[in-house]
JSON list of C-alpha atoms in Angstrom, two decimals:
[
{"chain": "A", "resi": 1246, "resn": "GLN", "atom": "CA", "xyz": [7.66, 4.38, -4.40]},
{"chain": "A", "resi": 1247, "resn": "VAL", "atom": "CA", "xyz": [4.74, 2.21, -3.38]},
{"chain": "A", "resi": 1248, "resn": "LEU", "atom": "CA", "xyz": [1.29, 3.28, -4.53]},
{"chain": "A", "resi": 1249, "resn": "LEU", "atom": "CA", "xyz": [-2.01, 1.51, -3.89]},
{"chain": "A", "resi": 1250, "resn": "VAL", "atom": "CA", "xyz": [-5.14, 2.66, -5.72]},
{"chain": "A", "resi": 1251, "resn": "GLU", "atom": "CA", "xyz": [-8.58, 1.21, -4.96]},
{"chain": "A", "resi": 1252, "resn": "SER", "atom": "CA", "xyz": [-11.49, 1.16, -7.38]},
{"chain": "A", "resi": 1253, "resn": "GLY", "atom": "CA", "xyz": [-14.90, -0.44, -7.68]},
{"chain": "A", "resi": 1254, "resn": "GLY", "atom": "CA", "xyz": [-16.79, 0.99, -4.73]},
{"chain": "A", "resi": 1255, "resn": "GLY", "atom": "CA", "xyz": [-20.33, 2.24, -4.97]},
{"chain": "A", "resi": 1256, "resn": "LEU", "atom": "CA", "xyz": [-23.92, 1.95, -3.81]},
{"chain": "A", "resi": 1257, "resn": "VAL", "atom": "CA", "xyz": [-25.69, -1.40, -3.82]},
{"chain": "A", "resi": 1258, "resn": "GLN", "atom": "CA", "xyz": [-28.83, -2.85, -2.29]},
{"chain": "A", "resi": 1259, "resn": "ALA", "atom": "CA", "xyz": [-28.64, -5.46, 0.44]},
{"chain": "A", "resi": 1260, "resn": "GLY", "atom": "CA", "xyz": [-28.02, -8.88, -1.06]},
{"chain": "A", "resi": 1261, "resn": "GLY", "atom": "CA", "xyz": [-26.11, -7.43, -3.97]},
{"chain": "A", "resi": 1262, "resn": "SER", "atom": "CA", "xyz": [-22.47, -7.74, -4.99]},
{"chain": "A", "resi": 1263, "resn": "LEU", "atom": "CA", "xyz": [-19.50, -5.48, -5.60]},
{"chain": "A", "resi": 1264, "resn": "ARG", "atom": "CA", "xyz": [-15.92, -6.12, -6.59]},
{"chain": "A", "resi": 1265, "resn": "LEU", "atom": "CA", "xyz": [-13.11, -3.93, -5.30]},
{"chain": "A", "resi": 1266, "resn": "SER", "atom": "CA", "xyz": [-9.74, -3.83, -6.98]},
{"chain": "A", "resi": 1267, "resn": "CYS", "atom": "CA", "xyz": [-6.42, -2.55, -5.64]},
{"chain": "A", "resi": 1268, "resn": "ALA", "atom": "CA", "xyz": [-3.88, -1.63, -8.29]},
{"chain": "A", "resi": 1269, "resn": "ALA", "atom": "CA", "xyz": [-0.34, -1.71, -6.91]},
{"chain": "A", "resi": 1270, "resn": "SER", "atom": "CA", "xyz": [2.80, -0.08, -8.20]},
{"chain": "A", "resi": 1271, "resn": "GLY", "atom": "CA", "xyz": [6.26, -0.18, -6.68]},
{"chain": "A", "resi": 1272, "resn": "ILE", "atom": "CA", "xyz": [5.65, -3.68, -5.31]},
{"chain": "A", "resi": 1273, "resn": "ILE", "atom": "CA", "xyz": [4.80, -7.10, -6.67]},
{"chain": "A", "resi": 1274, "resn": "VAL", "atom": "CA", "xyz": [1.56, -8.32, -5.11]},
{"chain": "A", "resi": 1275, "resn": "ARG", "atom": "CA", "xyz": [2.54, -11.92, -5.72]},
{"chain": "A", "resi": 1276, "resn": "ILE", "atom": "CA", "xyz": [5.37, -11.70, -3.16]},
{"chain": "A", "resi": 1277, "resn": "ASN", "atom": "CA", "xyz": [3.74, -9.35, -0.66]},
{"chain": "A", "resi": 1278, "resn": "ALA", "atom": "CA", "xyz": [1.06, -10.08, 1.88]},
{"chain": "A", "resi": 1279, "resn": "MET", "atom": "CA", "xyz": [-1.87, -7.89, 0.90]},
{"chain": "A", "resi": 1280, "resn": "ARG", "atom": "CA", "xyz": [-4.84, -6.90, 3.01]},
{"chain": "A", "resi": 1281, "resn": "TRP", "atom": "CA", "xyz": [-8.22, -5.21, 2.81]},
{"chain": "A", "resi": 1282, "resn": "TYR", "atom": "CA", "xyz": [-9.40, -3.18, 5.78]},
{"chain": "A", "resi": 1283, "resn": "ARG", "atom": "CA", "xyz": [-12.58, -1.21, 6.27]},
{"chain": "A", "resi": 1284, "resn": "GLN", "atom": "CA", "xyz": [-13.68, 1.64, 8.49]},
{"chain": "A", "resi": 1285, "resn": "ALA", "atom": "CA", "xyz": [-17.29, 2.49, 9.18]},
{"chain": "A", "resi": 1286, "resn": "PRO", "atom": "CA", "xyz": [-18.31, 5.90, 10.56]},
{"chain": "A", "resi": 1287, "resn": "GLY", "atom": "CA", "xyz": [-17.52, 6.15, 14.25]},
{"chain": "A", "resi": 1288, "resn": "LYS", "atom": "CA", "xyz": [-15.76, 2.79, 14.31]},
{"chain": "A", "resi": 1289, "resn": "GLN", "atom": "CA", "xyz": [-12.17, 1.60, 14.30]},
{"chain": "A", "resi": 1290, "resn": "ARG", "atom": "CA", "xyz": [-10.55, 0.35, 11.15]},
{"chain": "A", "resi": 1291, "resn": "GLU", "atom": "CA", "xyz": [-10.81, -3.43, 10.98]},
{"chain": "A", "resi": 1292, "resn": "LEU", "atom": "CA", "xyz": [-9.11, -6.15, 8.97]},
{"chain": "A", "resi": 1293, "resn": "VAL", "atom": "CA", "xyz": [-11.50, -7.73, 6.48]},
{"chain": "A", "resi": 1294, "resn": "ALA", "atom": "CA", "xyz": [-9.32, -10.12, 4.49]},
{"chain": "A", "resi": 1295, "resn": "GLU", "atom": "CA", "xyz": [-5.70, -10.90, 3.72]},
{"chain": "A", "resi": 1296, "resn": "ILE", "atom": "CA", "xyz": [-3.78, -12.99, 1.24]},
{"chain": "A", "resi": 1297, "resn": "THR", "atom": "CA", "xyz": [-0.24, -14.07, 2.06]},
{"chain": "A", "resi": 1298, "resn": "SER", "atom": "CA", "xyz": [2.68, -14.36, -0.31]},
{"chain": "A", "resi": 1299, "resn": "GLY", "atom": "CA", "xyz": [2.07, -18.11, -0.27]},
{"chain": "A", "resi": 1300, "resn": "GLY", "atom": "CA", "xyz": [-1.53, -17.62, -1.32]},
{"chain": "A", "resi": 1301, "resn": "SER", "atom": "CA", "xyz": [-3.19, -18.43, 1.99]},
{"chain": "A", "resi": 1302, "resn": "THR", "atom": "CA", "xyz": [-6.26, -16.36, 2.80]},
{"chain": "A", "resi": 1303, "resn": "ASN", "atom": "CA", "xyz": [-7.85, -15.24, 6.04]},
{"chain": "A", "resi": 1304, "resn": "TYR", "atom": "CA", "xyz": [-11.14, -13.46, 6.67]},
{"chain": "A", "resi": 1305, "resn": "ALA", "atom": "CA", "xyz": [-12.92, -11.67, 9.44]},
{"chain": "A", "resi": 1306, "resn": "ASP", "atom": "CA", "xyz": [-15.70, -13.80, 10.86]},
{"chain": "A", "resi": 1307, "resn": "SER", "atom": "CA", "xyz": [-18.27, -11.24, 9.77]},
{"chain": "A", "resi": 1308, "resn": "VAL", "atom": "CA", "xyz": [-17.44, -11.73, 6.07]},
{"chain": "A", "resi": 1309, "resn": "LYS", "atom": "CA", "xyz": [-16.54, -15.43, 5.88]},
{"chain": "A", "resi": 1310, "resn": "GLY", "atom": "CA", "xyz": [-18.48, -17.18, 3.15]},
{"chain": "A", "resi": 1311, "resn": "ARG", "atom": "CA", "xyz": [-19.44, -13.87, 1.51]},
{"chain": "A", "resi": 1312, "resn": "PHE", "atom": "CA", "xyz": [-16.16, -12.16, 0.61]},
{"chain": "A", "resi": 1313, "resn": "THR", "atom": "CA", "xyz": [-13.26, -13.55, -1.41]},
{"chain": "A", "resi": 1314, "resn": "ILE", "atom": "CA", "xyz": [-9.80, -12.02, -1.72]},
{"chain": "A", "resi": 1315, "resn": "SER", "atom": "CA", "xyz": [-7.69, -12.86, -4.74]},
{"chain": "A", "resi": 1316, "resn": "ARG", "atom": "CA", "xyz": [-4.82, -11.48, -6.74]},
{"chain": "A", "resi": 1317, "resn": "ASP", "atom": "CA", "xyz": [-4.20, -11.09, -10.45]},
{"chain": "A", "resi": 1318, "resn": "ASN", "atom": "CA", "xyz": [-0.47, -11.47, -10.93]},
{"chain": "A", "resi": 1319, "resn": "ALA", "atom": "CA", "xyz": [-0.60, -10.34, -14.56]},
{"chain": "A", "resi": 1320, "resn": "LYS", "atom": "CA", "xyz": [-2.33, -7.07, -13.62]},
{"chain": "A", "resi": 1321, "resn": "ASN", "atom": "CA", "xyz": [-0.55, -6.75, -10.26]},
{"chain": "A", "resi": 1322, "resn": "THR", "atom": "CA", "xyz": [-3.86, -6.21, -8.50]},
{"chain": "A", "resi": 1323, "resn": "VAL", "atom": "CA", "xyz": [-5.59, -7.58, -5.42]},
{"chain": "A", "resi": 1324, "resn": "ASP", "atom": "CA", "xyz": [-9.35, -7.89, -5.61]},
{"chain": "A", "resi": 1325, "resn": "LEU", "atom": "CA", "xyz": [-12.10, -8.28, -3.06]},
{"chain": "A", "resi": 1326, "resn": "GLN", "atom": "CA", "xyz": [-15.28, -9.91, -4.32]},
{"chain": "A", "resi": 1327, "resn": "MET", "atom": "CA", "xyz": [-18.14, -9.07, -1.99]},
{"chain": "A", "resi": 1328, "resn": "ASN", "atom": "CA", "xyz": [-21.39, -11.04, -2.26]},
{"chain": "A", "resi": 1329, "resn": "ASN", "atom": "CA", "xyz": [-24.60, -10.98, -0.27]},
{"chain": "A", "resi": 1330, "resn": "LEU", "atom": "CA", "xyz": [-23.76, -7.53, 1.01]},
{"chain": "A", "resi": 1331, "resn": "LYS", "atom": "CA", "xyz": [-25.41, -6.28, 4.17]},
{"chain": "A", "resi": 1332, "resn": "PRO", "atom": "CA", "xyz": [-26.03, -2.73, 5.42]},
{"chain": "A", "resi": 1333, "resn": "GLU", "atom": "CA", "xyz": [-23.40, -3.33, 8.13]},
{"chain": "A", "resi": 1334, "resn": "ASP", "atom": "CA", "xyz": [-20.80, -3.77, 5.38]},
{"chain": "A", "resi": 1335, "resn": "THR", "atom": "CA", "xyz": [-21.11, -0.05, 4.65]},
{"chain": "A", "resi": 1336, "resn": "ALA", "atom": "CA", "xyz": [-17.66, 1.48, 5.12]},
{"chain": "A", "resi": 1337, "resn": "VAL", "atom": "CA", "xyz": [-14.62, 2.89, 3.40]},
{"chain": "A", "resi": 1338, "resn": "TYR", "atom": "CA", "xyz": [-12.47, -0.02, 2.23]},
{"chain": "A", "resi": 1339, "resn": "TYR", "atom": "CA", "xyz": [-8.69, 0.32, 2.17]},
{"chain": "A", "resi": 1340, "resn": "CYS", "atom": "CA", "xyz": [-5.98, -1.72, 0.50]},
{"chain": "A", "resi": 1341, "resn": "ASN", "atom": "CA", "xyz": [-2.90, -2.25, 2.65]},
{"chain": "A", "resi": 1342, "resn": "THR", "atom": "CA", "xyz": [0.56, -3.77, 2.66]},
{"chain": "A", "resi": 1343, "resn": "TRP", "atom": "CA", "xyz": [3.80, -3.60, 4.58]},
{"chain": "A", "resi": 1344, "resn": "VAL", "atom": "CA", "xyz": [7.14, -3.16, 2.89]},
{"chain": "A", "resi": 1345, "resn": "GLY", "atom": "CA", "xyz": [9.90, -3.53, 5.41]},
{"chain": "A", "resi": 1346, "resn": "ARG", "atom": "CA", "xyz": [8.91, -1.27, 8.30]},
{"chain": "A", "resi": 1347, "resn": "THR", "atom": "CA", "xyz": [6.65, 0.96, 6.24]},
{"chain": "A", "resi": 1348, "resn": "ASN", "atom": "CA", "xyz": [2.89, 0.51, 6.19]},
{"chain": "A", "resi": 1349, "resn": "TYR", "atom": "CA", "xyz": [1.18, 1.60, 2.97]},
{"chain": "A", "resi": 1350, "resn": "TRP", "atom": "CA", "xyz": [-2.49, 2.44, 2.47]},
{"chain": "A", "resi": 1351, "resn": "GLY", "atom": "CA", "xyz": [-4.61, 3.28, -0.51]},
{"chain": "A", "resi": 1352, "resn": "GLN", "atom": "CA", "xyz": [-6.91, 6.29, -0.54]},
{"chain": "A", "resi": 1353, "resn": "GLY", "atom": "CA", "xyz": [-9.99, 4.17, 0.16]},
{"chain": "A", "resi": 1354, "resn": "ALA", "atom": "CA", "xyz": [-13.14, 3.19, -1.71]},
{"chain": "A", "resi": 1355, "resn": "GLN", "atom": "CA", "xyz": [-16.61, 3.92, -0.35]},
{"chain": "A", "resi": 1356, "resn": "VAL", "atom": "CA", "xyz": [-19.04, 1.00, -0.21]},
{"chain": "A", "resi": 1357, "resn": "THR", "atom": "CA", "xyz": [-22.62, 1.79, 0.74]},
{"chain": "A", "resi": 1358, "resn": "VAL", "atom": "CA", "xyz": [-25.21, -0.94, 1.18]},
{"chain": "A", "resi": 1359, "resn": "SER", "atom": "CA", "xyz": [-28.84, 0.15, 1.40]},
{"chain": "A", "resi": 1360, "resn": "SER", "atom": "CA", "xyz": [-31.48, -1.90, 3.18]}
]
């Protein structure tokens, strides 16, 4: 069974940093494409960053240069380092992966950025 558990959310002032971590079980993050999404109140869930099995990374334009996705193969985690946070980054952040035809989500981590 695949399980994704996010941690590291919280409240931070604008310009600050947070690091989210997604602990995976039932899969090996090194061979799965892994993604971070976010959903702000009243808005659709959007893709923030992804890392492919080959290690390539892609980012939403709104976070390029500020966020970095990485994986720790020893810990089997996928992290999202978020720097220079802005109030518009406030959202629930979700870890995501596909295994076959099944889409898996974590429970979400709240990130709140105050101005």
